[in-house]
mmCIF file of C-alpha atoms and ligand atoms in Angstrom:
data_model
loop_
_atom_site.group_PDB
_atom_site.id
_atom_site.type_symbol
_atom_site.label_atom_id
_atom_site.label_comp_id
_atom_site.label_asym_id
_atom_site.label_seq_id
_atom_site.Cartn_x
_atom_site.Cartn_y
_atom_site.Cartn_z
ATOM 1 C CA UNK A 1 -14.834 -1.905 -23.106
ATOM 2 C CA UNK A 2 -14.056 1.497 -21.693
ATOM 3 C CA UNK A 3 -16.993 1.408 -19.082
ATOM 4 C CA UNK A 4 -15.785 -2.632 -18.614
ATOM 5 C CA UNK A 5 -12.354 -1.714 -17.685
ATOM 6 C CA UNK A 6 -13.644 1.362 -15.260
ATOM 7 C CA UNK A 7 -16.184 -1.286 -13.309
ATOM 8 C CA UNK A 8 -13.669 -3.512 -12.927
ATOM 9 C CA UNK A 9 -10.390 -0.663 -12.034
ATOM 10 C CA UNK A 10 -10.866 -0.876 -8.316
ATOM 11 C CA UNK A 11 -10.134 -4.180 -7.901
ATOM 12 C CA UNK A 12 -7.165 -4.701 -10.073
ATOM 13 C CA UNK A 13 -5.742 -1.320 -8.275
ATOM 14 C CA UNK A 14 -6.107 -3.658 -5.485
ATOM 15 C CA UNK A 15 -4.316 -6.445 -6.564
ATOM 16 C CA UNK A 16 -1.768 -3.890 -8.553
ATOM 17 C CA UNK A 17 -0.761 -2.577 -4.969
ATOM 18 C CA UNK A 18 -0.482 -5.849 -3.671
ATOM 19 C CA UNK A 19 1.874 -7.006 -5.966
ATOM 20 C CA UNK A 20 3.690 -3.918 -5.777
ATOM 21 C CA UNK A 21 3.779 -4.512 -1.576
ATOM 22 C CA UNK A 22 3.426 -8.156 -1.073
ATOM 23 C CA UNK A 23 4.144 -9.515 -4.414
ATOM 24 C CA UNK A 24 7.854 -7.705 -4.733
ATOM 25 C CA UNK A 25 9.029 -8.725 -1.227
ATOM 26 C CA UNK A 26 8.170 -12.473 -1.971
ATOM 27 C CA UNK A 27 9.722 -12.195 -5.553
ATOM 28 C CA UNK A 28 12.673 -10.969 -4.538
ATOM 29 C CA UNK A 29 13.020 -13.240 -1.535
ATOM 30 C CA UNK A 30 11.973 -16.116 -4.328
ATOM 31 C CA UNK A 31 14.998 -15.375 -6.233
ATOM 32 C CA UNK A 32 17.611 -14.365 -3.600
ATOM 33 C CA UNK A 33 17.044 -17.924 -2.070
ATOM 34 C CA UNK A 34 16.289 -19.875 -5.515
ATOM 35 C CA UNK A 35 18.584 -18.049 -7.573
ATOM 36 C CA UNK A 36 21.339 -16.861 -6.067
ATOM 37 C CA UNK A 37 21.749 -18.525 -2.057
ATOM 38 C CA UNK A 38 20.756 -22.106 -3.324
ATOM 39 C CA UNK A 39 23.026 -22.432 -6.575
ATOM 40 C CA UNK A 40 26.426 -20.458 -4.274
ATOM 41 C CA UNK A 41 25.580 -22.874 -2.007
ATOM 42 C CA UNK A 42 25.219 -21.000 1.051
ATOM 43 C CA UNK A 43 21.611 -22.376 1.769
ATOM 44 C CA UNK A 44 22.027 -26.251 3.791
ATOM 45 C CA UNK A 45 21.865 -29.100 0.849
ATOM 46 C CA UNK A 46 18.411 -30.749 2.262
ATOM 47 C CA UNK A 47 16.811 -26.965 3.275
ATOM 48 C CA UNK A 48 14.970 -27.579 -0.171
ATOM 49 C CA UNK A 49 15.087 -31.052 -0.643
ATOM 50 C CA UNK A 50 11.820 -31.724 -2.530
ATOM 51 C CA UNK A 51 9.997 -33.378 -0.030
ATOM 52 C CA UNK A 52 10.658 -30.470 2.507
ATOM 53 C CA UNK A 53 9.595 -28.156 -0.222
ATOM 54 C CA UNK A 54 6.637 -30.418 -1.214
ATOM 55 C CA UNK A 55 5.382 -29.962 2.976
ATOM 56 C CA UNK A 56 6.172 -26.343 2.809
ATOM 57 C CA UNK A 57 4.262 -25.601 -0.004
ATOM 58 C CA UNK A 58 1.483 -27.595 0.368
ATOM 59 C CA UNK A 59 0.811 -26.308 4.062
ATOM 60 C CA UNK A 60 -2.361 -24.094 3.751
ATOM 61 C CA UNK A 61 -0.281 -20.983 4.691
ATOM 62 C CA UNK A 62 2.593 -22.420 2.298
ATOM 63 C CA UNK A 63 -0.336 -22.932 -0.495
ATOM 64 C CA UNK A 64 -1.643 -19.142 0.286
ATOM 65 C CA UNK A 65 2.058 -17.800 0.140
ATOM 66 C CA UNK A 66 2.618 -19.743 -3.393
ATOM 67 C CA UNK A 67 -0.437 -18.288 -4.585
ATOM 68 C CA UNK A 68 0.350 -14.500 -4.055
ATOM 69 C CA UNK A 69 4.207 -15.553 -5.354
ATOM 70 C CA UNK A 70 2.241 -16.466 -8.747
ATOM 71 C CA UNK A 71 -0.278 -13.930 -9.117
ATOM 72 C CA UNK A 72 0.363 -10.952 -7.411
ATOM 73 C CA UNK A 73 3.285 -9.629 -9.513
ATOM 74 C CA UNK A 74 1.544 -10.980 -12.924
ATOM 75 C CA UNK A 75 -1.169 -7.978 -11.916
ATOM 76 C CA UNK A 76 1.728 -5.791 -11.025
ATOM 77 C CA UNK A 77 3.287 -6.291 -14.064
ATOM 78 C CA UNK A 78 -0.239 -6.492 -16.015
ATOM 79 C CA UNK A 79 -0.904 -2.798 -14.485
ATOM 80 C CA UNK A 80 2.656 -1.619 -15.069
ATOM 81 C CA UNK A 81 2.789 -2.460 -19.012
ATOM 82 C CA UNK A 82 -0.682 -0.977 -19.414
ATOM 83 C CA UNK A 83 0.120 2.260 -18.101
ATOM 84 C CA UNK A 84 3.248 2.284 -20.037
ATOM 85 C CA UNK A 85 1.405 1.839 -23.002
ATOM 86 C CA UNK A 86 -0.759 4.706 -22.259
ATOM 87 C CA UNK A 87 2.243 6.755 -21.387
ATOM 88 C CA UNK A 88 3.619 5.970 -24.775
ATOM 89 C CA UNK A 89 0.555 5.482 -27.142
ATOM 90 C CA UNK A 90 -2.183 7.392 -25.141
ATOM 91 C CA UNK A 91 -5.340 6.007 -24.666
ATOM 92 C CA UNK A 92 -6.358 5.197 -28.439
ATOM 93 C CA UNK A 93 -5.478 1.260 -28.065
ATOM 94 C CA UNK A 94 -6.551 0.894 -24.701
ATOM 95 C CA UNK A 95 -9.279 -1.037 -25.710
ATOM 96 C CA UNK A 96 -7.572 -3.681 -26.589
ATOM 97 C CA UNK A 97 -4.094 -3.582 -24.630
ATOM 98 C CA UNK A 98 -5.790 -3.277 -20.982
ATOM 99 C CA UNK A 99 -7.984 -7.131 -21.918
ATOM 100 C CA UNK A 100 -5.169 -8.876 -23.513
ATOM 101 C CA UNK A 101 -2.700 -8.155 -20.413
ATOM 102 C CA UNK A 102 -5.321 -8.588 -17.563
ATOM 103 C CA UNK A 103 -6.336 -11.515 -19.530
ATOM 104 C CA UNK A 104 -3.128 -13.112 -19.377
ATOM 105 C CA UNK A 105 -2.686 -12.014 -15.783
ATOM 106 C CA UNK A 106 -6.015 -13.890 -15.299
ATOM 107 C CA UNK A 107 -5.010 -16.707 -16.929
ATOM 108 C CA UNK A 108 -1.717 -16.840 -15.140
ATOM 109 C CA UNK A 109 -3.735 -16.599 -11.834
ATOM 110 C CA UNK A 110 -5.999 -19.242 -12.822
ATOM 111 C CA UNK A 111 -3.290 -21.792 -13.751
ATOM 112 C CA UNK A 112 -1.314 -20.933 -10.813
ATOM 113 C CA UNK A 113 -4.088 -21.676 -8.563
ATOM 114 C CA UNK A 114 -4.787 -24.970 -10.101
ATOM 115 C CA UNK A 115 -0.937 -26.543 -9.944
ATOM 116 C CA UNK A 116 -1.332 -25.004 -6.836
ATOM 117 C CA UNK A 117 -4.655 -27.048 -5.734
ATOM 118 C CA UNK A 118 -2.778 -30.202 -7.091
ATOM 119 C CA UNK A 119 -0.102 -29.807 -4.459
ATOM 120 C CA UNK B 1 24.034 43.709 -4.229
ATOM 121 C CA UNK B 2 22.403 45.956 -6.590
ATOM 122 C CA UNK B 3 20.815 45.705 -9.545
ATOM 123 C CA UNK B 4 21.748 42.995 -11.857
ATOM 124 C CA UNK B 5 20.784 42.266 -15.982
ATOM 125 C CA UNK B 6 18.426 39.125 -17.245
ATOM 126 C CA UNK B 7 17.091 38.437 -20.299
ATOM 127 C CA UNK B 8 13.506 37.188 -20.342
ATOM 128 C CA UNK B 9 12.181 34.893 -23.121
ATOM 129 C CA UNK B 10 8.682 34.708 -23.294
ATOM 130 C CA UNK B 11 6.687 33.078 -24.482
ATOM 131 C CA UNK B 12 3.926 35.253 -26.800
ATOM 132 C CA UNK B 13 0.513 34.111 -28.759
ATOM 133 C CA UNK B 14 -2.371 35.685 -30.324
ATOM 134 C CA UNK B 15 -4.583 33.264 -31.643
ATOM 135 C CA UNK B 16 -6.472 36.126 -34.081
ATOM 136 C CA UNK B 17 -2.862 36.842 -35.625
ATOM 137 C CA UNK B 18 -0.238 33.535 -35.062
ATOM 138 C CA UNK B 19 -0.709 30.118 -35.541
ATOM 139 C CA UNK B 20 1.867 28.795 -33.311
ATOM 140 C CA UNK B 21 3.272 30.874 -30.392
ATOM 141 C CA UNK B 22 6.698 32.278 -30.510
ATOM 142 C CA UNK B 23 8.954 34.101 -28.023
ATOM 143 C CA UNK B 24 10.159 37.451 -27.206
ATOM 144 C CA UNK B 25 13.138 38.451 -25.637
ATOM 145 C CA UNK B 26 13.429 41.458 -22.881
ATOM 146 C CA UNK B 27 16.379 42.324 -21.164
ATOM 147 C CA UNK B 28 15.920 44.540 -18.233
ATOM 148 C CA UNK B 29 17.571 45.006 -14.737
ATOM 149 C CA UNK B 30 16.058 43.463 -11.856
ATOM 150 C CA UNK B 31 16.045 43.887 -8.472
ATOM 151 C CA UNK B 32 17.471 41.599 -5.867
ATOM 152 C CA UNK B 33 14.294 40.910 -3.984
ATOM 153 C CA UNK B 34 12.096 40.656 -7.132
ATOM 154 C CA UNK B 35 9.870 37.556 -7.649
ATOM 155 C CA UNK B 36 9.411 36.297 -11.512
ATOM 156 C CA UNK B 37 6.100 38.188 -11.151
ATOM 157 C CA UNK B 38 7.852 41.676 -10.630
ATOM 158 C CA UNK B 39 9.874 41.331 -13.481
ATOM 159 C CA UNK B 40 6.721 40.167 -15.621
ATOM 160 C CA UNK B 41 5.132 43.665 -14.442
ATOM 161 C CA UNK B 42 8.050 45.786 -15.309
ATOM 162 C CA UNK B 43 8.504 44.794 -18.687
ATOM 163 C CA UNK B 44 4.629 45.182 -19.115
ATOM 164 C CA UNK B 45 4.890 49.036 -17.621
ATOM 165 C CA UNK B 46 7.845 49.859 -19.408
ATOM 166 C CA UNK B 47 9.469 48.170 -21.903
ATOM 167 C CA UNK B 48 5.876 46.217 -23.635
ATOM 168 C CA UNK B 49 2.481 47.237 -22.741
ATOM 169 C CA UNK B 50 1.135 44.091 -25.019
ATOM 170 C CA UNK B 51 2.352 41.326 -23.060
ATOM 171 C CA UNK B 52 -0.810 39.636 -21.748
ATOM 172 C CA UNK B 53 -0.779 37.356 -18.648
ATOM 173 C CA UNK B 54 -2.663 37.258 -15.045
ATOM 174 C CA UNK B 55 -2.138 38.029 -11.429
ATOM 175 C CA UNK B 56 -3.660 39.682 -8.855
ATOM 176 C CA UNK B 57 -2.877 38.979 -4.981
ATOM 177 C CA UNK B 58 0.915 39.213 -5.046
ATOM 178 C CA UNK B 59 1.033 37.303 -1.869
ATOM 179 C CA UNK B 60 0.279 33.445 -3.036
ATOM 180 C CA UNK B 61 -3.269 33.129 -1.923
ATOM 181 C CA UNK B 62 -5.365 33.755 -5.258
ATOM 182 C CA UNK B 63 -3.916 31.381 -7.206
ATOM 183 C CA UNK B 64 -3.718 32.885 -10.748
ATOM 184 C CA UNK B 65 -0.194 33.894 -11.633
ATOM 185 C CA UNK B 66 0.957 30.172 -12.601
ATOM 186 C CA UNK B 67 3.303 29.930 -15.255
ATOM 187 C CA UNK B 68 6.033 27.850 -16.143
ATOM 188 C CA UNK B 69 9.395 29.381 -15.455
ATOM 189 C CA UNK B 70 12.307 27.484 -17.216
ATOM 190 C CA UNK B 71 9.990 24.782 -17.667
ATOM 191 C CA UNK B 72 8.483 23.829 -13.919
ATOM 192 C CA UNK B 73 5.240 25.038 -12.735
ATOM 193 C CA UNK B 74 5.750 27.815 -10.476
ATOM 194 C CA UNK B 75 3.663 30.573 -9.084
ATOM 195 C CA UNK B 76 5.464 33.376 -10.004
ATOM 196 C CA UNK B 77 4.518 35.912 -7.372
ATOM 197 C CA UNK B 78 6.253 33.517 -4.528
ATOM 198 C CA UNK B 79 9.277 32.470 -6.995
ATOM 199 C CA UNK B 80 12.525 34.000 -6.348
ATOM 200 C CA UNK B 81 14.206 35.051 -8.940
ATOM 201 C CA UNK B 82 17.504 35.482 -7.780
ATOM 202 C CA UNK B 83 17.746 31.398 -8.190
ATOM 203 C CA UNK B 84 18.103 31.496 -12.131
ATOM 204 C CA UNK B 85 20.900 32.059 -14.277
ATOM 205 C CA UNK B 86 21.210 35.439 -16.678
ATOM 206 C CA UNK B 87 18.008 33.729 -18.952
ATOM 207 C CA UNK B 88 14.540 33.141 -17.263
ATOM 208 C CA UNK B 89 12.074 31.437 -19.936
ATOM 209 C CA UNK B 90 8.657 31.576 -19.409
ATOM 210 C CA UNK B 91 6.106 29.967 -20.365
ATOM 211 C CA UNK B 92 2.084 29.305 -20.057
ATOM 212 C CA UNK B 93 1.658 26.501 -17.929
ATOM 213 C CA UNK B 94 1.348 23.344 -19.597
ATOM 214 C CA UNK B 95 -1.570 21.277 -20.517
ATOM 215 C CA UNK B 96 -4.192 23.780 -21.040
ATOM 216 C CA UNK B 97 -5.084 25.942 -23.566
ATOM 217 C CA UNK B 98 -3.323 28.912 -24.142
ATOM 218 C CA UNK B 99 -5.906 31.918 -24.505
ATOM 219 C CA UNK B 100 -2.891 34.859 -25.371
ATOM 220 C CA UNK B 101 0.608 34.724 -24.346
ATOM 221 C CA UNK B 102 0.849 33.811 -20.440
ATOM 222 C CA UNK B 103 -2.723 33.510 -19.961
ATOM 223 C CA UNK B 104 -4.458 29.865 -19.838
ATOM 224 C CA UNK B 105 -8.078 28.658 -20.246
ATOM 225 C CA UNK B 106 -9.218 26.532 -17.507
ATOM 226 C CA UNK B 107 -12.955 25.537 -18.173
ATOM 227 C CA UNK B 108 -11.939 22.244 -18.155
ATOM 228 C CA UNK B 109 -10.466 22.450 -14.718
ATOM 229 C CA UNK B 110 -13.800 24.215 -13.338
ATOM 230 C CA UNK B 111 -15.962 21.576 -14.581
ATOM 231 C CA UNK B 112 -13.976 18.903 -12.776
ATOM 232 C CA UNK B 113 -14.227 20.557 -9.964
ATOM 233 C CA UNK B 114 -17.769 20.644 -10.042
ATOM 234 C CA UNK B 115 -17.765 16.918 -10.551
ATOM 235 C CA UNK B 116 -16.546 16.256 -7.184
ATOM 236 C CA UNK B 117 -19.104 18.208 -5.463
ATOM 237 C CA UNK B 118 -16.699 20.178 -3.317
ATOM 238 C CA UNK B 119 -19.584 21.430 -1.049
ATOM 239 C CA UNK B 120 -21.064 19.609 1.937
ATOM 240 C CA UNK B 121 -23.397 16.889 1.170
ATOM 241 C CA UNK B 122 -26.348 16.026 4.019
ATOM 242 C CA UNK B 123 -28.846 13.497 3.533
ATOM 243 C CA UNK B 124 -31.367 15.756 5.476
ATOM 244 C CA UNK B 125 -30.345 19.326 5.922
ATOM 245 C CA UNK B 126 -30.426 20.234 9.420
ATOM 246 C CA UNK B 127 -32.937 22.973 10.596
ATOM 247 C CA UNK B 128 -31.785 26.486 11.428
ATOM 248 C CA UNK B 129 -33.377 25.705 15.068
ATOM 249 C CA UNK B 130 -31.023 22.766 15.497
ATOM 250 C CA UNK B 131 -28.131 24.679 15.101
ATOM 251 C CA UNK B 132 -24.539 24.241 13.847
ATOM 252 C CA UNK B 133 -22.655 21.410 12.707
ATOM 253 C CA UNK B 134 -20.219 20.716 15.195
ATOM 254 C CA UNK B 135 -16.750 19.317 14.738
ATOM 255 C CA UNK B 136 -13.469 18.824 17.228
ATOM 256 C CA UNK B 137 -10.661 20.356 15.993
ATOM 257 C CA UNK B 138 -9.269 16.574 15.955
ATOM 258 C CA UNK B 139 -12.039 16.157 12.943
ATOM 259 C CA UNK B 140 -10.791 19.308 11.524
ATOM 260 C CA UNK B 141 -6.865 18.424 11.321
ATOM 261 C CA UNK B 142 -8.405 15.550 9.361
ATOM 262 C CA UNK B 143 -8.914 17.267 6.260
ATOM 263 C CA UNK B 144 -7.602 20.673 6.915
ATOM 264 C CA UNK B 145 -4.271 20.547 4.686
ATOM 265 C CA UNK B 146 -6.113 19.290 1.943
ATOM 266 C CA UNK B 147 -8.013 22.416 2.057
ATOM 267 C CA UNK B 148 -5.164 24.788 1.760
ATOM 268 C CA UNK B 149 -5.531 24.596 -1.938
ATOM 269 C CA UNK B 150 -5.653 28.076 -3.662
ATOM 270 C CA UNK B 151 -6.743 26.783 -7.603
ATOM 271 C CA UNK B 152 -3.119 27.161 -8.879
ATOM 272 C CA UNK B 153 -3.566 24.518 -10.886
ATOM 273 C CA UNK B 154 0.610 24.130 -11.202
ATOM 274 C CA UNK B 155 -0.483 20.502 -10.292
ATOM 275 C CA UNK B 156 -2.293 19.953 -13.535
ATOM 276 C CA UNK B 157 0.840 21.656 -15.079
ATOM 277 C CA UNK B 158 3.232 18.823 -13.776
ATOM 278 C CA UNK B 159 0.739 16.169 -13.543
ATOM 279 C CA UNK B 160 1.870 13.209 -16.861
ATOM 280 C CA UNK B 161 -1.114 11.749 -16.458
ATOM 281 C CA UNK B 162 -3.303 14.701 -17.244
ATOM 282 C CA UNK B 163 -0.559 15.590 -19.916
ATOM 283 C CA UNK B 164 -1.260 11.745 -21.295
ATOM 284 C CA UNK B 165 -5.332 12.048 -20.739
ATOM 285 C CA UNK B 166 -6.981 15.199 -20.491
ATOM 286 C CA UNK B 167 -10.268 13.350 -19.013
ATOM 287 C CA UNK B 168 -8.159 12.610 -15.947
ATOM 288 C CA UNK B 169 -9.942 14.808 -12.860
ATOM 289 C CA UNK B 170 -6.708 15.267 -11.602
ATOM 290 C CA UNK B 171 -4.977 16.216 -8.635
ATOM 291 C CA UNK B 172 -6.664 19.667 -7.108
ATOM 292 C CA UNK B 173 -9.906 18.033 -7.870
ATOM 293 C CA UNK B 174 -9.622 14.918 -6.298
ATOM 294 C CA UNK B 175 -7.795 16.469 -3.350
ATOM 295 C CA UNK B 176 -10.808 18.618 -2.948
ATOM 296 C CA UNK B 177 -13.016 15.966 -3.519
ATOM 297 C CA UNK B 178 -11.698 13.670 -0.850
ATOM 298 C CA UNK B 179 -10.897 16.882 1.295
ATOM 299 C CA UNK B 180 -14.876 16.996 1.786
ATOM 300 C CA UNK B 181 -14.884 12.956 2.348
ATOM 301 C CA UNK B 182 -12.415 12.995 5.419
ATOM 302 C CA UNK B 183 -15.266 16.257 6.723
ATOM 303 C CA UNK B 184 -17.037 15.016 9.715
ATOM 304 C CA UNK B 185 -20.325 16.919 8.978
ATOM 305 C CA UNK B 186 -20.591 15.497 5.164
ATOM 306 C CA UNK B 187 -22.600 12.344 4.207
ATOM 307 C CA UNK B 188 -21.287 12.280 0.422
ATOM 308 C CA UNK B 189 -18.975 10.057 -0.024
ATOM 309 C CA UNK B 190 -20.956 7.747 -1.643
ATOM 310 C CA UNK B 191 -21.480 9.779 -4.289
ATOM 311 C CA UNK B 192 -17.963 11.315 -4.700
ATOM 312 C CA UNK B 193 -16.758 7.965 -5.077
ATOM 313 C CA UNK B 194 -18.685 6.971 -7.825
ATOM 314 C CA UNK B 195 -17.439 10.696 -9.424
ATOM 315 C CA UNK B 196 -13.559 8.781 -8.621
ATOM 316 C CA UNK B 197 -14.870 5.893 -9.937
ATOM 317 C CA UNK B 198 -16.236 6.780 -13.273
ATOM 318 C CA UNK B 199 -14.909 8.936 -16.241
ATOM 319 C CA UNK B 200 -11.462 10.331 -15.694
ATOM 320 C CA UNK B 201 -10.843 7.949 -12.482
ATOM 321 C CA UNK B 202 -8.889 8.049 -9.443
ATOM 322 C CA UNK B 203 -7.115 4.638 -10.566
ATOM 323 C CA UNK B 204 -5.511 6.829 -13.668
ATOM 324 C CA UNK B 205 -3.332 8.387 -11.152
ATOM 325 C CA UNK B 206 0.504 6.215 -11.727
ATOM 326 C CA UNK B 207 1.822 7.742 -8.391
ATOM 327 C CA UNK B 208 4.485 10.322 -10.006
ATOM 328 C CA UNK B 209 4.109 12.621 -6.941
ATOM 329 C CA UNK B 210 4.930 15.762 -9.066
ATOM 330 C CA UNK B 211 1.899 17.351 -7.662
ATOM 331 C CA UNK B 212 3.343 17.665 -4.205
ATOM 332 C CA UNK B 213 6.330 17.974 -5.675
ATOM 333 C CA UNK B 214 5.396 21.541 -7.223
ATOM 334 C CA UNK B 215 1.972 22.257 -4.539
ATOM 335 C CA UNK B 216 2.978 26.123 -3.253
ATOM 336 C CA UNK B 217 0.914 25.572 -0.549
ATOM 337 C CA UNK B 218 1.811 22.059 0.508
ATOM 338 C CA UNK B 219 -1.398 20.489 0.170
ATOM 339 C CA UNK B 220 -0.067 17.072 -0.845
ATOM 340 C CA UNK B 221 -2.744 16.642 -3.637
ATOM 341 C CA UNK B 222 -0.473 13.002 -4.188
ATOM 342 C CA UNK B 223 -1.414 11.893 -0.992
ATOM 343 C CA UNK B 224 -4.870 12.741 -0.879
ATOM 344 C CA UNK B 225 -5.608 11.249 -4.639
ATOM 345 C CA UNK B 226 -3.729 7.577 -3.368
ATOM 346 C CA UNK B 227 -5.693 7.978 0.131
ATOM 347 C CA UNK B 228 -9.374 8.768 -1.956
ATOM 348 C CA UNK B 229 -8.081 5.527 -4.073
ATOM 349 C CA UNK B 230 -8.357 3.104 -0.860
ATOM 350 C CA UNK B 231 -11.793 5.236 -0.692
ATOM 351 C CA UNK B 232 -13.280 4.462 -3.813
ATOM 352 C CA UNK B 233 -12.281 1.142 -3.221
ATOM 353 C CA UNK B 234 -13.956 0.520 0.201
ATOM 354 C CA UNK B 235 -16.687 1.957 -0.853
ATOM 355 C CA UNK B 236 -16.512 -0.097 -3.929
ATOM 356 C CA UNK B 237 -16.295 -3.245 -1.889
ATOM 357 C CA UNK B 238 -19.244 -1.918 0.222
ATOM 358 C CA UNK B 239 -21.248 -1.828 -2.509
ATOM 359 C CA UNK B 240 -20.978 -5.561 -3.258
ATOM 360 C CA UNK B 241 -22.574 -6.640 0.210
ATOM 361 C CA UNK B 242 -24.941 -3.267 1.035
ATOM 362 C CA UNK B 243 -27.684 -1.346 -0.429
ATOM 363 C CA UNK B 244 -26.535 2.169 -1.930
ATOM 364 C CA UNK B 245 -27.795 5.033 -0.153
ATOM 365 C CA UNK B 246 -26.482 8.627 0.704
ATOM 366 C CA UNK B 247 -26.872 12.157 -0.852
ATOM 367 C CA UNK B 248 -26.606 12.072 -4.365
HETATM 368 S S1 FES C 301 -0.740 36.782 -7.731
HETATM 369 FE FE1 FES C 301 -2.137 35.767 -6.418
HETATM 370 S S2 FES C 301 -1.142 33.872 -6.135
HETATM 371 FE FE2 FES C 301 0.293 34.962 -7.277
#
């Protein structure tokens, strides 16, 4: 598992940063507009009317954007929890705590991907 | 100002006699201008010829009088001490070894900087006849900061990661290692970035920046270990689509 998890380090560094870069600036745009603008009311009634948002999202560039929005900060968070639980148990369970939360990152990824091919 | 009174604890260790280090208190008058270093040397000319600990420059450039003074890694032959209070603690630096009192073992640290292969790497040596390797001094300022580095090691001192996992290379090394990767006259970085890659990766490093944070000589190990990341990953991706080659 050890060796596993150093083959396959680069790339989720890669996606890691990218949800720390991309991934947190769409979040947080996600939920200032979602969460907060939409329910005060200070975005337009019809700006996310559901067949607006249906267009948006299903717009190849709309698709692409949804995609990152899913997965990105699932590895970002996957990454973060791993290397607290280094920080805090060392590297004895490693093993299995680096598979189970890149494996549900993966999984995430995967099922975000397909609602998102269904679009 | 004159002269003015501190109390030193240090911190003292025989391995042969104690079987956990303790500390020692001296109080002596220092001088105004004195580094930590000075006041180390005092007490061991005249007030305890047994306190053990190393130095030898005096003027920050050989890198061995590292210790940690009220608990940050400083080189104590460039730290003022006129910045503490009335009690200076100090300490060996932290995680390595401690050998006797002050003085650390740093094997470890030597062998990962072997593993980078902090020489110049050429798939075909060049002949005498052809002459020199010749670089701009635009290819120099490429890499020349990040060989400023004088083998402190205060970076492995403040480093959590190599606190948290001793296998880590950690900062000097990889800023040495990826010093000789930005060097326009090596062809190694194929190999180097397998070293990043492998046991005690790169990818370990979780971006706490305490290594520039406590780097005497402003090397900016941090930088160089997140810039040989994007390396080893390049070269990763490179390695999906093209044959390996390069110096081993
Ligand atoms: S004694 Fe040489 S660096 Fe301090």
């Amino acid at each position: 598992m050890h060796r596993f998890l150093l083959r396959i380090e680069p790339i989720v560094w890669l996606l890691f940063g990218q949800g720390v870069l991309i991934g947190t600036i769409l979040l947080t745009s996600w939920v200032l507009v979602v969460g907060m603008l939409e329910p005060l009311g200070l975005v337009p009634a019809d700006a996310l009317a559901y067949e607006r948002a249906l267009r948006l999202g299903a717009h190849p560039i709309g698709r692409l954007v949804l995609l990152a929005l899913i997965a990105l900060p699932l590895w970002k968070g996957a990454h973060h929890l791993r290397h607290l639980a280094i920080e805090f148990g060392g590297h004895a369970r490693d093993a299995v705590v680096a598979p189970v939360l890149y494996g549900l990152a993966a999984l995430g990824s995967l099922a975000g991907l397909f609602a998102i091919i269904r679009l | 100002m004159g002269e003015q009174k501190k109390t030193f604890v240090v911190t003292r260790f025989d391995p042969d006699r104690d079987d956990a280090p303790t500390t020692r208190e001296y109080e002596i008058a220092v001088q105004p201008d004195w580094k930590t270093l000075d006041a180390l040397n005092f007490i061991k000319d005249h007030v305890d010829g047994t306190l053990a600990y190393r130095w030898s420059c005096r003027m920050a450039v050989c890198g061995s009088c590292g210790m940690m003074v009220n608990g940050e890694p400083r080189l104590t032959c460039k730290d003022v001490l006129s910045q503490y209070g009335d009690t200076v603690h100090i300490a060996p630096l932290a995680n390595f070894p401690v050998v006797r009192d002050l003085v650390i073992e740093f094997d470890g640290f030597m062998e990962k900087f072997e593993r980078v292969k902090p020489w110049i790497l050429r798939a075909k040596e060049k002949a005498v006849e052809e002459g020199t390797h010749r670089q701009s001094p635009e290819q120099l300022a490429d890499f020349q900061h990040f060989s400023m580095c004088i083998n402190c090691m205060l970076c492995y001192a403040a480093c959590p990661v190599v606190s948290n996992e001793p296998a880590f290379l950690g900062p000097a090394a990889i800023a040495l290692g990826h010093r000789y990767n930005l060097d326009s006259r090596d062809e190694g970085n194929g190999a180097r970035n397998q070293v990043f890659r492998g046991d005690g990766t790169v990818f370990s490093c979780s971006y706490a920046n305490e290594c520039s944070e406590v780097c005497p000589k402003k090397v900016d190990p941090a930088a160089a270990v997140n810039q040989a990341k994007i390396g080893a990953l390049l070269d990763w991706a490179k390695g999906l689509v093209l044959p390996r080659g390069g110096p081993e």
